[in-house]
Short mmCIF file of C-alpha atoms in Angstrom, two decimals:
data_model
loop_
_atom_site.label_atom_id
_atom_site.label_comp_id
_atom_site.label_asym_id
_atom_site.label_seq_id
_atom_site.Cartn_x
_atom_site.Cartn_y
_atom_site.Cartn_z
CA MET A 1058 -64.30 36.20 229.16
CA THR A 1059 -64.79 32.83 227.50
CA MET A 1060 -66.89 30.04 228.88
CA LEU A 1061 -63.80 27.90 229.44
CA THR A 1062 -62.16 30.69 231.44
CA ARG A 1063 -65.25 31.08 233.61
CA TYR A 1064 -65.43 27.34 234.08
CA THR A 1065 -61.78 27.37 235.19
CA LEU A 1066 -62.53 30.34 237.44
CA LEU A 1067 -65.26 28.45 239.24
CA GLN A 1068 -63.07 25.37 239.67
CA SER A 1069 -60.22 27.46 241.09
CA LEU A 1070 -62.60 29.24 243.46
CA ALA A 1071 -63.92 25.88 244.64
CA GLU A 1072 -60.38 24.66 245.31
CA ILE A 1073 -59.83 27.71 247.50
CA HIS A 1074 -62.96 27.24 249.57
CA PHE A 1075 -63.34 23.46 249.79
CA SER A 1076 -60.83 21.07 251.26
CA LYS A 1077 -60.94 18.89 248.14
CA VAL A 1078 -63.05 19.19 245.02
CA GLY A 1079 -63.23 17.32 241.75
CA ALA A 1080 -65.39 17.07 238.65
CA LEU A 1081 -68.21 14.55 238.90
CA ASP A 1082 -66.60 12.34 236.26
CA LEU A 1083 -63.59 11.81 238.53
CA ASN A 1084 -65.52 11.23 241.77
CA GLN A 1085 -68.35 8.90 240.80
CA ALA A 1086 -67.66 6.51 243.68
CA ASP A 1087 -67.62 9.28 246.28
CA TRP A 1088 -70.68 10.92 244.71
CA ASP A 1089 -72.61 7.66 244.98
CA LYS A 1090 -71.35 7.13 248.53
CA VAL A 1091 -73.00 10.37 249.67
CA LEU A 1092 -76.20 9.46 247.80
CA LEU A 1093 -76.40 6.12 249.57
CA GLN A 1094 -75.78 7.75 252.94
CA SER A 1095 -78.60 10.28 252.58
CA ASN A 1096 -82.32 9.83 253.17
CA HIS A 1097 -82.99 13.13 251.37
CA ALA A 1098 -81.64 12.28 247.90
CA SER A 1099 -84.17 13.46 245.33
CA THR A 1100 -83.77 12.57 241.66
CA GLU A 1101 -82.10 15.98 241.10
CA TYR A 1102 -78.93 14.58 242.67
CA LEU A 1103 -78.62 11.44 240.54
CA ALA A 1104 -75.51 11.48 238.35
CA LEU A 1105 -77.35 10.41 235.19
CA THR A 1106 -79.96 13.14 235.77
CA ILE A 1107 -77.15 15.71 235.85
CA TYR A 1108 -75.59 14.28 232.69
CA TYR A 1109 -79.00 14.38 230.99
CA HIS A 1110 -79.53 18.07 231.71
CA ASN A 1111 -76.01 18.90 230.56
CA ALA A 1112 -76.67 17.11 227.27
CA TYR A 1113 -80.03 18.89 226.95
CA LEU A 1114 -78.42 22.32 227.30
CA LEU A 1115 -75.81 21.50 224.61
CA THR A 1116 -73.39 24.28 225.67
CA ALA A 1117 -73.19 23.16 229.30
CA LYS A 1118 -70.14 22.36 231.40
CA ASN A 1119 -70.54 20.04 234.36
CA CYS A 1120 -69.15 21.78 237.46
CA SER A 1121 -70.70 19.46 240.03
CA VAL A 1122 -68.54 18.98 243.09
CA VAL A 1123 -68.02 16.47 245.86
CA ILE A 1124 -67.31 18.24 249.17
CA TYR A 1125 -65.04 16.62 251.72
CA GLU A 1126 -64.48 16.98 255.45
CA ASN A 1127 -61.17 15.48 256.65
CA ASN A 1128 -60.90 13.67 253.30
CA ILE A 1129 -64.31 12.02 253.80
CA PRO A 1130 -67.05 12.85 251.27
CA VAL A 1131 -69.88 14.54 253.16
CA ALA A 1132 -71.82 16.44 250.49
CA ILE A 1133 -72.49 16.67 246.76
CA TRP A 1134 -73.52 19.79 244.87
CA PRO A 1135 -74.93 19.68 241.31
CA LEU A 1136 -73.67 22.70 239.37
CA THR A 1137 -73.94 23.42 235.66
CA LEU A 1138 -72.30 26.23 233.70
CA TYR A 1139 -73.70 27.04 230.28
CA GLN A 1140 -74.00 29.70 227.62
CA GLY A 1141 -77.48 31.19 227.88
CA ASP A 1142 -79.12 33.87 225.75
CA ASN A 1143 -77.88 36.58 228.11
CA GLY A 1144 -74.44 35.23 228.86
CA ILE A 1145 -72.91 32.54 231.04
CA VAL A 1146 -75.29 31.06 233.61
CA LEU A 1147 -74.46 29.01 236.69
CA GLN A 1148 -77.27 26.73 237.88
CA SER A 1149 -78.18 23.18 238.91
CA ASN A 1150 -79.34 21.00 236.04
CA CYS A 1151 -81.91 23.15 234.18
CA LYS A 1152 -83.03 25.18 237.20
CA ALA A 1153 -81.74 27.59 239.81
CA ILE A 1154 -78.95 26.38 242.10
CA ILE A 1155 -80.13 23.81 244.64
CA PRO A 1156 -78.48 23.23 248.04
CA PRO A 1157 -75.77 20.62 248.52
CA LEU A 1158 -76.97 17.19 249.62
CA PHE A 1159 -75.36 15.99 252.85
CA ALA A 1160 -74.72 12.48 254.08
CA ASP A 1161 -76.90 11.71 257.07
CA GLY A 1162 -75.11 12.35 260.35
CA THR A 1163 -73.12 15.35 259.10
CA SER A 1164 -72.90 17.78 262.01
CA LYS A 1165 -74.72 21.09 261.97
CA LYS A 1166 -71.38 22.82 262.51
CA THR A 1167 -69.96 21.24 259.35
CA ILE A 1168 -73.10 22.05 257.35
CA LYS A 1169 -72.98 25.71 258.42
CA LYS A 1170 -69.30 25.92 257.49
CA ILE A 1171 -69.87 24.41 254.07
CA TYR A 1172 -72.89 26.64 253.43
CA GLN A 1173 -70.71 29.67 254.14
CA GLN A 1174 -68.12 28.35 251.72
CA CYS A 1175 -70.85 27.94 249.09
CA LEU A 1176 -71.86 31.55 249.65
CA ASN A 1177 -68.25 32.67 249.19
CA VAL A 1178 -67.91 30.69 245.95
CA LEU A 1179 -71.13 32.07 244.47
CA LYS A 1180 -70.30 35.63 245.52
CA GLU A 1181 -66.86 35.55 243.90
CA PHE A 1182 -68.22 33.96 240.76
CA SER A 1183 -71.03 36.52 240.50
CA LEU A 1184 -68.77 39.52 241.07
CA GLN A 1185 -66.01 38.40 238.71
CA SER A 1186 -68.35 37.22 235.95
CA ASN A 1187 -70.93 40.02 236.44
CA ASN A 1188 -73.74 37.45 236.37
CA ALA A 1189 -76.70 37.07 238.70
CA ILE A 1190 -77.15 34.01 240.88
CA LYS A 1191 -80.50 32.33 241.48
CA LEU A 1192 -81.16 29.80 244.23
CA SER A 1193 -83.90 27.18 244.42
CA TYR A 1194 -84.78 25.59 247.75
CA SER A 1195 -87.52 24.47 250.13
CA PRO A 1196 -88.34 27.24 252.64
CA ILE A 1197 -89.46 24.48 255.04
CA ASP A 1198 -86.63 21.94 254.71
CA ASP A 1199 -83.69 24.22 253.84
CA ILE A 1200 -83.99 26.88 256.54
CA LEU A 1201 -80.27 26.93 257.34
CA TRP A 1202 -79.45 27.34 253.63
CA GLN A 1203 -81.91 30.24 253.41
CA ARG A 1204 -80.46 31.93 256.50
CA THR A 1205 -76.96 31.68 255.04
CA PHE A 1206 -78.04 33.68 252.00
CA SER A 1207 -80.81 35.86 253.50
CA SER A 1208 -78.64 39.01 253.63
CA VAL A 1209 -78.04 38.91 249.86
CA ILE A 1210 -81.51 37.88 248.63
CA LYS A 1211 -82.81 40.68 246.41
CA ALA A 1212 -86.12 39.14 245.33
CA ILE A 1213 -87.95 35.87 245.80
CA ASP A 1214 -90.92 34.06 244.33
CA TYR A 1215 -92.56 30.76 245.20
CA ARG A 1216 -93.73 27.84 243.07
CA GLN A 1217 -96.02 24.94 243.81
CA TYR A 1218 -94.96 21.38 243.15
CA LEU A 1219 -97.43 18.51 243.26
CA ILE A 1220 -96.63 15.58 245.55
CA ALA A 1221 -98.38 12.24 246.04
CA ASN A 1222 -97.74 10.46 249.31
CA ILE A 1223 -97.94 6.81 248.27
CA THR A 1224 -97.30 5.08 251.59
CA ALA A 1225 -100.93 3.95 251.96
CA GLU A 1226 -102.47 0.86 250.39
CA LEU A 1227 -103.18 1.24 246.68
CA GLU A 1228 -106.95 1.26 247.11
CA ASP A 1229 -106.66 4.06 249.67
CA ILE A 1230 -104.38 6.02 247.34
CA LYS A 1231 -106.95 5.72 244.55
CA LYS A 1232 -109.50 7.34 246.86
CA THR A 1233 -107.32 10.47 246.95
CA PHE A 1234 -107.46 10.83 243.15
CA ARG A 1235 -109.83 13.39 241.66
CA LYS A 1236 -113.24 11.74 241.73
CA SER A 1237 -113.77 11.89 237.97
CA TYR A 1238 -110.46 10.10 237.40
CA ARG A 1239 -111.56 6.88 239.05
CA SER A 1240 -114.11 5.99 236.38
CA LEU A 1241 -111.74 7.22 233.65
CA ILE A 1242 -109.03 4.89 234.92
CA ASN A 1243 -111.42 1.94 234.92
CA LYS A 1244 -112.44 2.81 231.37
CA GLY A 1245 -108.81 3.10 230.24
CA LEU A 1246 -107.88 -0.23 231.80
CA LYS A 1247 -110.55 -1.87 229.63
CA LEU A 1248 -109.52 -0.01 226.46
CA TRP A 1249 -105.73 -0.23 226.54
CA HIS A 1250 -102.90 -2.65 227.25
CA SER A 1251 -100.08 -1.30 229.43
CA GLU A 1252 -96.52 -2.58 229.80
CA LEU A 1253 -93.88 -1.85 232.43
CA HIS A 1254 -90.29 -1.49 231.21
CA THR A 1255 -87.45 -1.66 233.72
CA GLN A 1256 -84.98 -2.06 230.83
CA MET A 1257 -84.93 -0.02 227.63
CA SER A 1258 -83.80 -1.72 224.43
CA ASP A 1259 -82.53 0.23 221.43
CA ASN A 1260 -85.81 -0.58 219.70
CA LEU A 1261 -87.91 0.88 222.52
CA LEU A 1262 -85.66 3.95 222.59
CA GLN A 1263 -86.20 4.46 218.86
CA GLN A 1264 -89.98 4.07 219.26
CA PHE A 1265 -90.06 6.56 222.14
CA ARG A 1266 -88.02 9.16 220.27
CA ALA A 1267 -89.89 8.74 216.98
CA PHE A 1268 -93.25 8.98 218.76
CA HIS A 1269 -92.10 12.17 220.52
CA ILE A 1270 -90.95 13.75 217.24
CA GLN A 1271 -94.18 12.73 215.51
CA THR A 1272 -96.35 14.16 218.30
CA SER A 1273 -94.33 17.37 218.69
CA GLY A 1274 -94.02 17.91 214.96
CA LYS A 1275 -90.28 18.46 215.36
CA GLU A 1276 -87.19 17.22 217.17
CA THR A 1277 -86.98 19.21 220.40
CA ARG A 1278 -83.76 17.84 221.90
CA PRO A 1279 -80.59 16.00 220.84
CA LEU A 1280 -80.23 12.24 220.50
CA SER A 1281 -77.70 12.21 223.35
CA THR A 1282 -80.46 13.08 225.85
CA TRP A 1283 -82.50 10.07 224.74
CA VAL A 1284 -79.49 7.78 225.07
CA LEU A 1285 -78.92 9.08 228.59
CA GLN A 1286 -82.55 8.38 229.49
CA GLN A 1287 -82.05 4.87 228.17
CA SER A 1288 -79.02 4.59 230.48
CA MET A 1289 -81.17 5.78 233.41
CA VAL A 1290 -83.68 3.01 232.82
CA ASN A 1291 -81.00 0.36 232.40
CA ALA A 1292 -79.26 1.59 235.58
CA ARG A 1293 -82.57 1.25 237.49
CA GLU A 1294 -82.73 5.02 237.98
CA ALA A 1295 -85.86 5.26 235.83
CA PHE A 1296 -88.60 3.13 234.32
CA CYS A 1297 -91.11 3.40 231.47
CA ILE A 1298 -94.78 2.63 231.06
CA THR A 1299 -96.13 2.10 227.53
CA LEU A 1300 -99.74 2.05 226.41
CA HIS A 1301 -101.05 0.21 223.33
CA ASN A 1302 -104.41 -0.11 221.63
CA GLU A 1303 -106.05 -3.36 220.55
CA HIS A 1304 -103.90 -3.36 217.37
CA LYS A 1305 -100.71 -3.15 219.48
CA LYS A 1306 -100.11 0.40 218.25
CA LEU A 1307 -98.17 2.65 220.66
CA ILE A 1308 -100.50 5.40 221.88
CA GLY A 1309 -98.75 6.55 225.05
CA ILE A 1310 -95.41 6.31 226.82
CA ALA A 1311 -93.96 7.98 229.90
CA LEU A 1312 -90.66 7.86 231.75
CA PHE A 1313 -90.28 8.23 235.53
CA ASN A 1314 -87.04 8.89 237.39
CA ILE A 1315 -86.46 7.12 240.70
CA SER A 1316 -84.17 7.62 243.69
CA PRO A 1317 -84.26 6.03 247.16
CA LEU A 1318 -86.30 9.04 248.36
CA GLU A 1319 -88.75 9.66 245.57
CA ALA A 1320 -89.95 9.07 242.05
CA SER A 1321 -90.55 11.95 239.65
CA TYR A 1322 -92.47 12.33 236.41
CA SER A 1323 -89.95 13.08 233.67
CA VAL A 1324 -91.56 13.00 230.22
CA GLY A 1325 -94.72 11.65 228.64
CA VAL A 1326 -95.95 11.42 225.05
CA TYR A 1327 -99.52 10.64 224.07
CA ASP A 1328 -101.47 10.21 220.83
CA ARG A 1329 -103.15 13.61 220.46
CA SER A 1330 -106.02 12.18 218.45
CA LEU A 1331 -107.06 10.28 221.59
CA PHE A 1332 -106.89 13.14 224.10
CA ASP A 1333 -110.59 12.78 224.87
CA LEU A 1334 -109.86 9.26 226.17
CA PRO A 1335 -108.00 8.26 229.38
CA LEU A 1336 -104.37 7.75 228.36
CA GLY A 1337 -102.29 9.50 231.00
CA HIS A 1338 -104.70 8.40 233.69
CA VAL A 1339 -103.86 4.73 233.16
CA ILE A 1340 -100.12 5.40 232.93
CA GLN A 1341 -100.15 7.33 236.20
CA LEU A 1342 -101.89 4.49 238.02
CA LYS A 1343 -99.53 1.85 236.61
CA ALA A 1344 -96.52 4.01 237.51
CA ILE A 1345 -97.71 4.40 241.10
CA GLU A 1346 -98.29 0.64 241.33
CA HIS A 1347 -94.66 0.03 240.34
CA MET A 1348 -93.33 2.74 242.64
CA LYS A 1349 -94.97 0.97 245.55
CA THR A 1350 -93.25 -2.32 244.66
CA LEU A 1351 -89.95 -0.41 244.89
CA GLY A 1352 -90.79 0.91 248.34
CA ILE A 1353 -90.93 4.52 247.16
CA LYS A 1354 -92.96 6.71 249.47
CA ARG A 1355 -93.15 10.03 247.62
CA TYR A 1356 -94.03 10.81 244.01
CA LEU A 1357 -93.20 14.23 242.57
CA LEU A 1358 -95.57 14.93 239.68
CA GLY A 1359 -94.16 18.36 238.79
CA ASN A 1360 -95.18 22.02 238.75
CA ARG A 1361 -98.70 23.19 239.41
CA HIS A 1362 -98.81 26.21 237.13
CA HIS A 1363 -101.63 28.69 237.76
CA LEU A 1364 -102.79 31.43 235.41
CA PHE A 1365 -102.74 33.91 238.31
CA GLU A 1366 -98.96 33.62 238.78
CA GLN A 1367 -96.89 36.74 238.13
CA LYS A 1368 -95.08 35.01 235.30
CA THR A 1369 -98.21 33.78 233.55
CA PRO A 1370 -97.84 30.21 232.28
CA THR A 1371 -99.22 29.05 228.97
CA GLU A 1372 -102.68 27.49 228.77
CA LYS A 1373 -100.95 24.18 228.06
CA GLN A 1374 -98.84 24.42 231.22
CA ASN A 1375 -101.91 25.28 233.26
CA SER A 1376 -103.83 22.36 231.74
CA ILE A 1377 -101.01 19.88 232.42
CA GLY A 1378 -100.77 21.15 235.99
CA PHE A 1379 -104.50 20.67 236.46
CA PHE A 1380 -104.27 17.10 235.17
CA LYS A 1381 -101.39 16.19 237.50
CA GLU A 1382 -103.14 17.83 240.44
CA GLY A 1383 -105.81 15.14 240.21
CA PHE A 1384 -103.28 12.53 241.37
CA SER A 1385 -101.58 14.58 244.10
CA ASN A 1386 -102.47 14.80 247.76
CA SER A 1387 -100.02 17.44 248.98
CA ILE A 1388 -98.12 20.53 247.84
CA HIS A 1389 -94.40 21.24 248.06
CA ILE A 1390 -93.45 24.92 248.04
CA GLU A 1391 -90.20 25.86 246.35
CA ALA A 1392 -88.54 29.26 246.76
CA ASN A 1393 -86.62 30.85 243.90
CA ALA A 1394 -84.36 33.62 245.12
CA LEU A 1395 -82.35 36.17 243.14
CA LEU A 1396 -79.13 37.13 244.89
CA ALA A 1397 -77.51 40.57 244.79
CA PHE A 1398 -73.87 40.91 245.85
CA ASP A 1399 -72.26 44.31 246.45
#
């Protein structure tokens, strides 16, 4: 079965189970309406984030849906269909399928009904396409979602995500940083010049991309993903921090996604010849400073990979996780469940 046929299959299944469904491109206004009506909208639910991941995957089809109750948009569900190494995969962005996001005030009865419809859609897709389904969710915040699928969960593993609560005053937040980081930050502030970018020009985009290619030694993703990140910044859904030496040479740059609920660390590039000096430390501080001006209360730094995990991460992943851990003050646990339908 071709990818287009499977894409059509999913859309037809959705039309059966939901009162009204449409592709994200055709429902941008309703998608944004749900986002604005939810106090739980992480950056995973931003439209440009979804477009970015679709561009990153190259072979992806956007199957994201707006879910309606009595013709009123009440939920949005990021879904991506793409051709993986082992066949067609259905997921959210570049990860396992996340729960729908509901507008605040949606009744528990409606949520339970929609969750059951989601289960029906995923079951039919899995059985007809002969592909496994993986879910990603918070075992603390998404209990009803977990209970909906508990009878078909075959296996589950848990991952740690690093969170920084940034509601306190900046000086108090600094006290939560790893002790060794405080002197490193002070040193970096004296060594480097940092700049905040809430708009991204074509010139800055070209610098960012060229610096990434130079540091990586190769081009790791298509130009379209960089253009979408530029759009995120210019739409105020992201911002950049750049770092320069005394000769105004670019030595570090990082991009952070933002939603009303949280900010998240997206991508950073640093001059590898200066790794023994505080580069990322300064950028993290400057990013948190800006997040606070936006009223953001939670900062998601990313995975905390440990070498003792069953799927052993690389030394690099473990090292990056250790670095980010020095700025976090809490842990978010994410469950990744493999579903098995009879």
